[in-house]
C-alpha cells in the first residue's frame, strides 16, 4: 500500500456508514482518487469493479482521471465499497485474504459468493455486517 493510499484510507470510515458517506459527498471530498483506490486495493479488474458500480468499463476508466465529474451515486457506491474493503482488510489481514473470502461461496449468503452482493448499497452493508460478525466469532 502506498502512502497516498494509506492517507486516503484514513479518510474512509472503517465500517459502512451512510451518514459519513453522505457528508463526504456533500462536502465534495470524493473524487477520482477514490475510484482508483478501489482498483489499487483489490485484486479485481476494471470489468468487475464497473459492474459493481453499474457503469461501463469506459466510464469507470474515465472517472479515474483527474478532474473527472463523477455522479453522486457513483461517489456514494465508491465510498461504501472502500469502507467495506478497509473493514475486510482489517478482519482478514490482507487484501488478498479478503478477496479470497469475497469470492468463496458462503452459507450466510445463500451459498453464493459475497462478491455477488457488491452491486447494491444494501448488499455492501450486508457484507459489512457479516465482517462484523466474523470479528465477534461468527464463522463465515
PDB file of C-alpha atoms in Angstrom:
ATOM      1  CA  UNK A   1       0.000   0.000   0.000  1.00  0.00           C
ATOM      2  CA  UNK A   2       1.391   3.390  -0.983  1.00  0.00           C
ATOM      3  CA  UNK A   3       1.466   6.398   1.315  1.00  0.00           C
ATOM      4  CA  UNK A   4      -1.217   8.065  -0.810  1.00  0.00           C
ATOM      5  CA  UNK A   5      -3.469   5.006  -0.484  1.00  0.00           C
ATOM      6  CA  UNK A   6      -2.889   4.847   3.272  1.00  0.00           C
ATOM      7  CA  UNK A   7      -3.718   8.537   3.620  1.00  0.00           C
ATOM      8  CA  UNK A   8      -6.863   8.148   1.542  1.00  0.00           C
ATOM      9  CA  UNK A   9      -7.981   5.166   3.631  1.00  0.00           C
ATOM     10  CA  UNK A  10      -7.594   7.266   6.786  1.00  0.00           C
ATOM     11  CA  UNK A  11     -10.457   9.447   5.493  1.00  0.00           C
ATOM     12  CA  UNK A  12     -12.703   6.438   4.883  1.00  0.00           C
ATOM     13  CA  UNK A  13     -14.812   5.019   7.729  1.00  0.00           C
ATOM     14  CA  UNK A  14     -13.837   1.515   8.903  1.00  0.00           C
ATOM     15  CA  UNK A  15     -17.456   0.401   8.707  1.00  0.00           C
ATOM     16  CA  UNK A  16     -20.093   1.233   6.131  1.00  0.00           C
ATOM     17  CA  UNK A  17     -21.639   4.428   7.498  1.00  0.00           C
ATOM     18  CA  UNK A  18     -24.217   6.226   5.386  1.00  0.00           C
ATOM     19  CA  UNK A  19     -24.011   9.435   7.433  1.00  0.00           C
ATOM     20  CA  UNK A  20     -20.260   9.810   6.946  1.00  0.00           C
ATOM     21  CA  UNK A  21     -20.571   8.793   3.300  1.00  0.00           C
ATOM     22  CA  UNK A  22     -23.240  11.423   2.660  1.00  0.00           C
ATOM     23  CA  UNK A  23     -21.162  14.055   4.457  1.00  0.00           C
ATOM     24  CA  UNK A  24     -18.134  13.271   2.309  1.00  0.00           C
ATOM     25  CA  UNK A  25     -20.175  13.529  -0.889  1.00  0.00           C
ATOM     26  CA  UNK A  26     -21.888  16.785   0.079  1.00  0.00           C
ATOM     27  CA  UNK A  27     -18.532  18.288   1.156  1.00  0.00           C
ATOM     28  CA  UNK A  28     -17.127  17.290  -2.262  1.00  0.00           C
ATOM     29  CA  UNK A  29     -14.417  15.117  -0.687  1.00  0.00           C
ATOM     30  CA  UNK A  30     -14.871  12.191  -3.075  1.00  0.00           C
ATOM     31  CA  UNK A  31     -13.151  12.112  -6.430  1.00  0.00           C
ATOM     32  CA  UNK A  32     -11.223  10.087  -8.982  1.00  0.00           C
ATOM     33  CA  UNK A  33      -8.671   9.033  -6.367  1.00  0.00           C
ATOM     34  CA  UNK A  34     -11.389   7.029  -4.594  1.00  0.00           C
ATOM     35  CA  UNK A  35     -12.216   5.064  -7.720  1.00  0.00           C
ATOM     36  CA  UNK A  36      -8.529   4.478  -8.370  1.00  0.00           C
ATOM     37  CA  UNK A  37      -8.145   3.299  -4.763  1.00  0.00           C
ATOM     38  CA  UNK A  38     -10.789   0.618  -5.297  1.00  0.00           C
ATOM     39  CA  UNK A  39      -8.750  -0.649  -8.233  1.00  0.00           C
ATOM     40  CA  UNK A  40      -5.456  -0.450  -6.342  1.00  0.00           C
ATOM     41  CA  UNK A  41      -6.705  -2.068  -3.133  1.00  0.00           C
ATOM     42  CA  UNK A  42      -8.479  -5.012  -4.710  1.00  0.00           C
ATOM     43  CA  UNK A  43      -7.401  -7.812  -6.969  1.00  0.00           C
ATOM     44  CA  UNK A  44     -10.360  -7.206  -9.266  1.00  0.00           C
ATOM     45  CA  UNK A  45     -10.261  -5.931 -12.820  1.00  0.00           C
ATOM     46  CA  UNK A  46     -11.985  -2.877 -14.268  1.00  0.00           C
ATOM     47  CA  UNK A  47     -14.807  -5.020 -15.631  1.00  0.00           C
ATOM     48  CA  UNK A  48     -15.700  -6.417 -12.202  1.00  0.00           C
ATOM     49  CA  UNK A  49     -15.484  -3.033 -10.469  1.00  0.00           C
ATOM     50  CA  UNK A  50     -17.515  -1.258 -13.147  1.00  0.00           C
ATOM     51  CA  UNK A  51     -20.129  -3.993 -12.772  1.00  0.00           C
ATOM     52  CA  UNK A  52     -20.376  -3.219  -9.025  1.00  0.00           C
ATOM     53  CA  UNK A  53     -20.811   0.455  -9.847  1.00  0.00           C
ATOM     54  CA  UNK A  54     -23.314  -0.244 -12.648  1.00  0.00           C
ATOM     55  CA  UNK A  55     -21.322   1.730 -15.194  1.00  0.00           C
ATOM     56  CA  UNK A  56     -19.448   0.790 -18.334  1.00  0.00           C
ATOM     57  CA  UNK A  57     -15.752  -0.027 -18.201  1.00  0.00           C
ATOM     58  CA  UNK A  58     -15.086   3.026 -20.371  1.00  0.00           C
ATOM     59  CA  UNK A  59     -16.928   5.269 -17.902  1.00  0.00           C
ATOM     60  CA  UNK A  60     -15.099   3.710 -14.947  1.00  0.00           C
ATOM     61  CA  UNK A  61     -11.756   4.380 -16.616  1.00  0.00           C
ATOM     62  CA  UNK A  62     -12.700   7.962 -17.466  1.00  0.00           C
ATOM     63  CA  UNK A  63     -13.884   8.570 -13.868  1.00  0.00           C
ATOM     64  CA  UNK A  64     -10.406   7.604 -12.590  1.00  0.00           C
ATOM     65  CA  UNK A  65      -8.819  10.506 -14.495  1.00  0.00           C
ATOM     66  CA  UNK A  66      -8.051  13.750 -12.623  1.00  0.00           C
ATOM     67  CA  UNK A  67     -10.753  16.432 -12.735  1.00  0.00           C
ATOM     68  CA  UNK A  68     -13.472  13.967 -13.721  1.00  0.00           C
ATOM     69  CA  UNK A  69     -17.019  14.891 -12.848  1.00  0.00           C
ATOM     70  CA  UNK A  70     -18.472  11.859 -11.109  1.00  0.00           C
ATOM     71  CA  UNK A  71     -22.154  11.315 -10.407  1.00  0.00           C
ATOM     72  CA  UNK A  72     -23.137  11.367  -6.731  1.00  0.00           C
ATOM     73  CA  UNK A  73     -24.495   7.795  -6.807  1.00  0.00           C
ATOM     74  CA  UNK A  74     -21.109   6.545  -8.064  1.00  0.00           C
ATOM     75  CA  UNK A  75     -19.279   8.519  -5.375  1.00  0.00           C
ATOM     76  CA  UNK A  76     -21.578   7.002  -2.752  1.00  0.00           C
ATOM     77  CA  UNK A  77     -21.036   3.489  -4.002  1.00  0.00           C
ATOM     78  CA  UNK A  78     -17.268   4.063  -4.174  1.00  0.00           C
ATOM     79  CA  UNK A  79     -17.028   5.269  -0.571  1.00  0.00           C
ATOM     80  CA  UNK A  80     -19.186   2.404   0.662  1.00  0.00           C
ATOM     81  CA  UNK A  81     -17.068  -0.097  -1.272  1.00  0.00           C
ATOM     82  CA  UNK A  82     -13.864   1.441   0.117  1.00  0.00           C
ATOM     83  CA  UNK A  83     -15.268   1.259   3.660  1.00  0.00           C
ATOM     84  CA  UNK A  84     -16.035  -2.399   3.078  1.00  0.00           C
ATOM     85  CA  UNK A  85     -12.576  -3.042   1.627  1.00  0.00           C
ATOM     86  CA  UNK A  86     -10.948  -1.288   4.590  1.00  0.00           C
ATOM     87  CA  UNK A  87     -13.028  -3.331   7.028  1.00  0.00           C
ATOM     88  CA  UNK A  88     -12.286  -6.545   5.119  1.00  0.00           C
ATOM     89  CA  UNK A  89      -8.544  -5.908   5.207  1.00  0.00           C
ATOM     90  CA  UNK A  90      -8.772  -5.253   8.963  1.00  0.00           C
ATOM     91  CA  UNK A  91     -10.651  -8.526   9.510  1.00  0.00           C
ATOM     92  CA  UNK A  92      -8.625 -10.749   7.162  1.00  0.00           C
ATOM     93  CA  UNK A  93      -5.226  -9.081   7.460  1.00  0.00           C
ATOM     94  CA  UNK A  94      -4.568  -8.569   3.739  1.00  0.00           C
ATOM     95  CA  UNK A  95      -6.486  -7.561   0.656  1.00  0.00           C
ATOM     96  CA  UNK A  96      -5.623 -10.954  -0.856  1.00  0.00           C
ATOM     97  CA  UNK A  97      -7.225 -12.865   2.033  1.00  0.00           C
ATOM     98  CA  UNK A  98     -10.268 -10.597   1.905  1.00  0.00           C
ATOM     99  CA  UNK A  99     -10.600 -11.087  -1.876  1.00  0.00           C
ATOM    100  CA  UNK A 100     -10.435 -14.862  -1.395  1.00  0.00           C
ATOM    101  CA  UNK A 101     -13.240 -14.707   1.174  1.00  0.00           C
ATOM    102  CA  UNK A 102     -15.312 -12.433  -1.095  1.00  0.00           C
ATOM    103  CA  UNK A 103     -15.119 -14.933  -3.944  1.00  0.00           C
ATOM    104  CA  UNK A 104     -15.958 -18.079  -1.942  1.00  0.00           C
ATOM    105  CA  UNK A 105     -19.480 -19.420  -1.647  1.00  0.00           C
ATOM    106  CA  UNK A 106     -20.809 -18.707   1.820  1.00  0.00           C
ATOM    107  CA  UNK A 107     -23.663 -20.157   3.862  1.00  0.00           C
ATOM    108  CA  UNK A 108     -24.710 -16.711   5.108  1.00  0.00           C
ATOM    109  CA  UNK A 109     -25.142 -15.524   1.514  1.00  0.00           C
ATOM    110  CA  UNK A 110     -27.443 -18.354   0.394  1.00  0.00           C
ATOM    111  CA  UNK A 111     -24.403 -20.306  -0.779  1.00  0.00           C
ATOM    112  CA  UNK A 112     -23.359 -17.503  -3.107  1.00  0.00           C
ATOM    113  CA  UNK A 113     -20.094 -15.606  -3.016  1.00  0.00           C
ATOM    114  CA  UNK A 114     -20.306 -12.318  -1.067  1.00  0.00           C
ATOM    115  CA  UNK A 115     -18.849 -10.512  -4.082  1.00  0.00           C
ATOM    116  CA  UNK A 116     -22.173 -11.083  -5.863  1.00  0.00           C
ATOM    117  CA  UNK A 117     -23.740  -8.581  -3.452  1.00  0.00           C
ATOM    118  CA  UNK A 118     -21.320  -5.717  -4.173  1.00  0.00           C
ATOM    119  CA  UNK A 119     -23.608  -4.114  -6.759  1.00  0.00           C
ATOM    120  CA  UNK A 120     -26.075  -2.630  -4.241  1.00  0.00           C
ATOM    121  CA  UNK A 121     -25.696  -0.469  -1.168  1.00  0.00           C
ATOM    122  CA  UNK A 122     -27.746  -2.878   0.910  1.00  0.00           C
ATOM    123  CA  UNK A 123     -25.544  -5.722  -0.335  1.00  0.00           C
ATOM    124  CA  UNK A 124     -22.403  -3.865   0.720  1.00  0.00           C
ATOM    125  CA  UNK A 125     -23.968  -3.202   4.120  1.00  0.00           C
ATOM    126  CA  UNK A 126     -24.909  -6.885   4.437  1.00  0.00           C
ATOM    127  CA  UNK A 127     -21.333  -7.955   3.666  1.00  0.00           C
ATOM    128  CA  UNK A 128     -20.054  -5.391   6.165  1.00  0.00           C
ATOM    129  CA  UNK A 129     -22.390  -6.786   8.824  1.00  0.00           C
ATOM    130  CA  UNK A 130     -21.035 -10.294   8.161  1.00  0.00           C
ATOM    131  CA  UNK A 131     -17.488  -8.976   8.604  1.00  0.00           C
ATOM    132  CA  UNK A 132     -18.512  -7.565  11.978  1.00  0.00           C
ATOM    133  CA  UNK A 133     -19.968 -10.963  12.854  1.00  0.00           C
ATOM    134  CA  UNK A 134     -16.659 -12.615  11.961  1.00  0.00           C
ATOM    135  CA  UNK A 135     -14.841 -10.166  14.224  1.00  0.00           C
ATOM    136  CA  UNK A 136     -17.054 -11.290  17.086  1.00  0.00           C
ATOM    137  CA  UNK A 137     -16.719 -15.010  16.477  1.00  0.00           C
ATOM    138  CA  UNK A 138     -19.292 -15.970  13.836  1.00  0.00           C
ATOM    139  CA  UNK A 139     -17.996 -18.499  11.386  1.00  0.00           C
ATOM    140  CA  UNK A 140     -18.081 -17.339   7.785  1.00  0.00           C
TER     141      UNK A 140
END
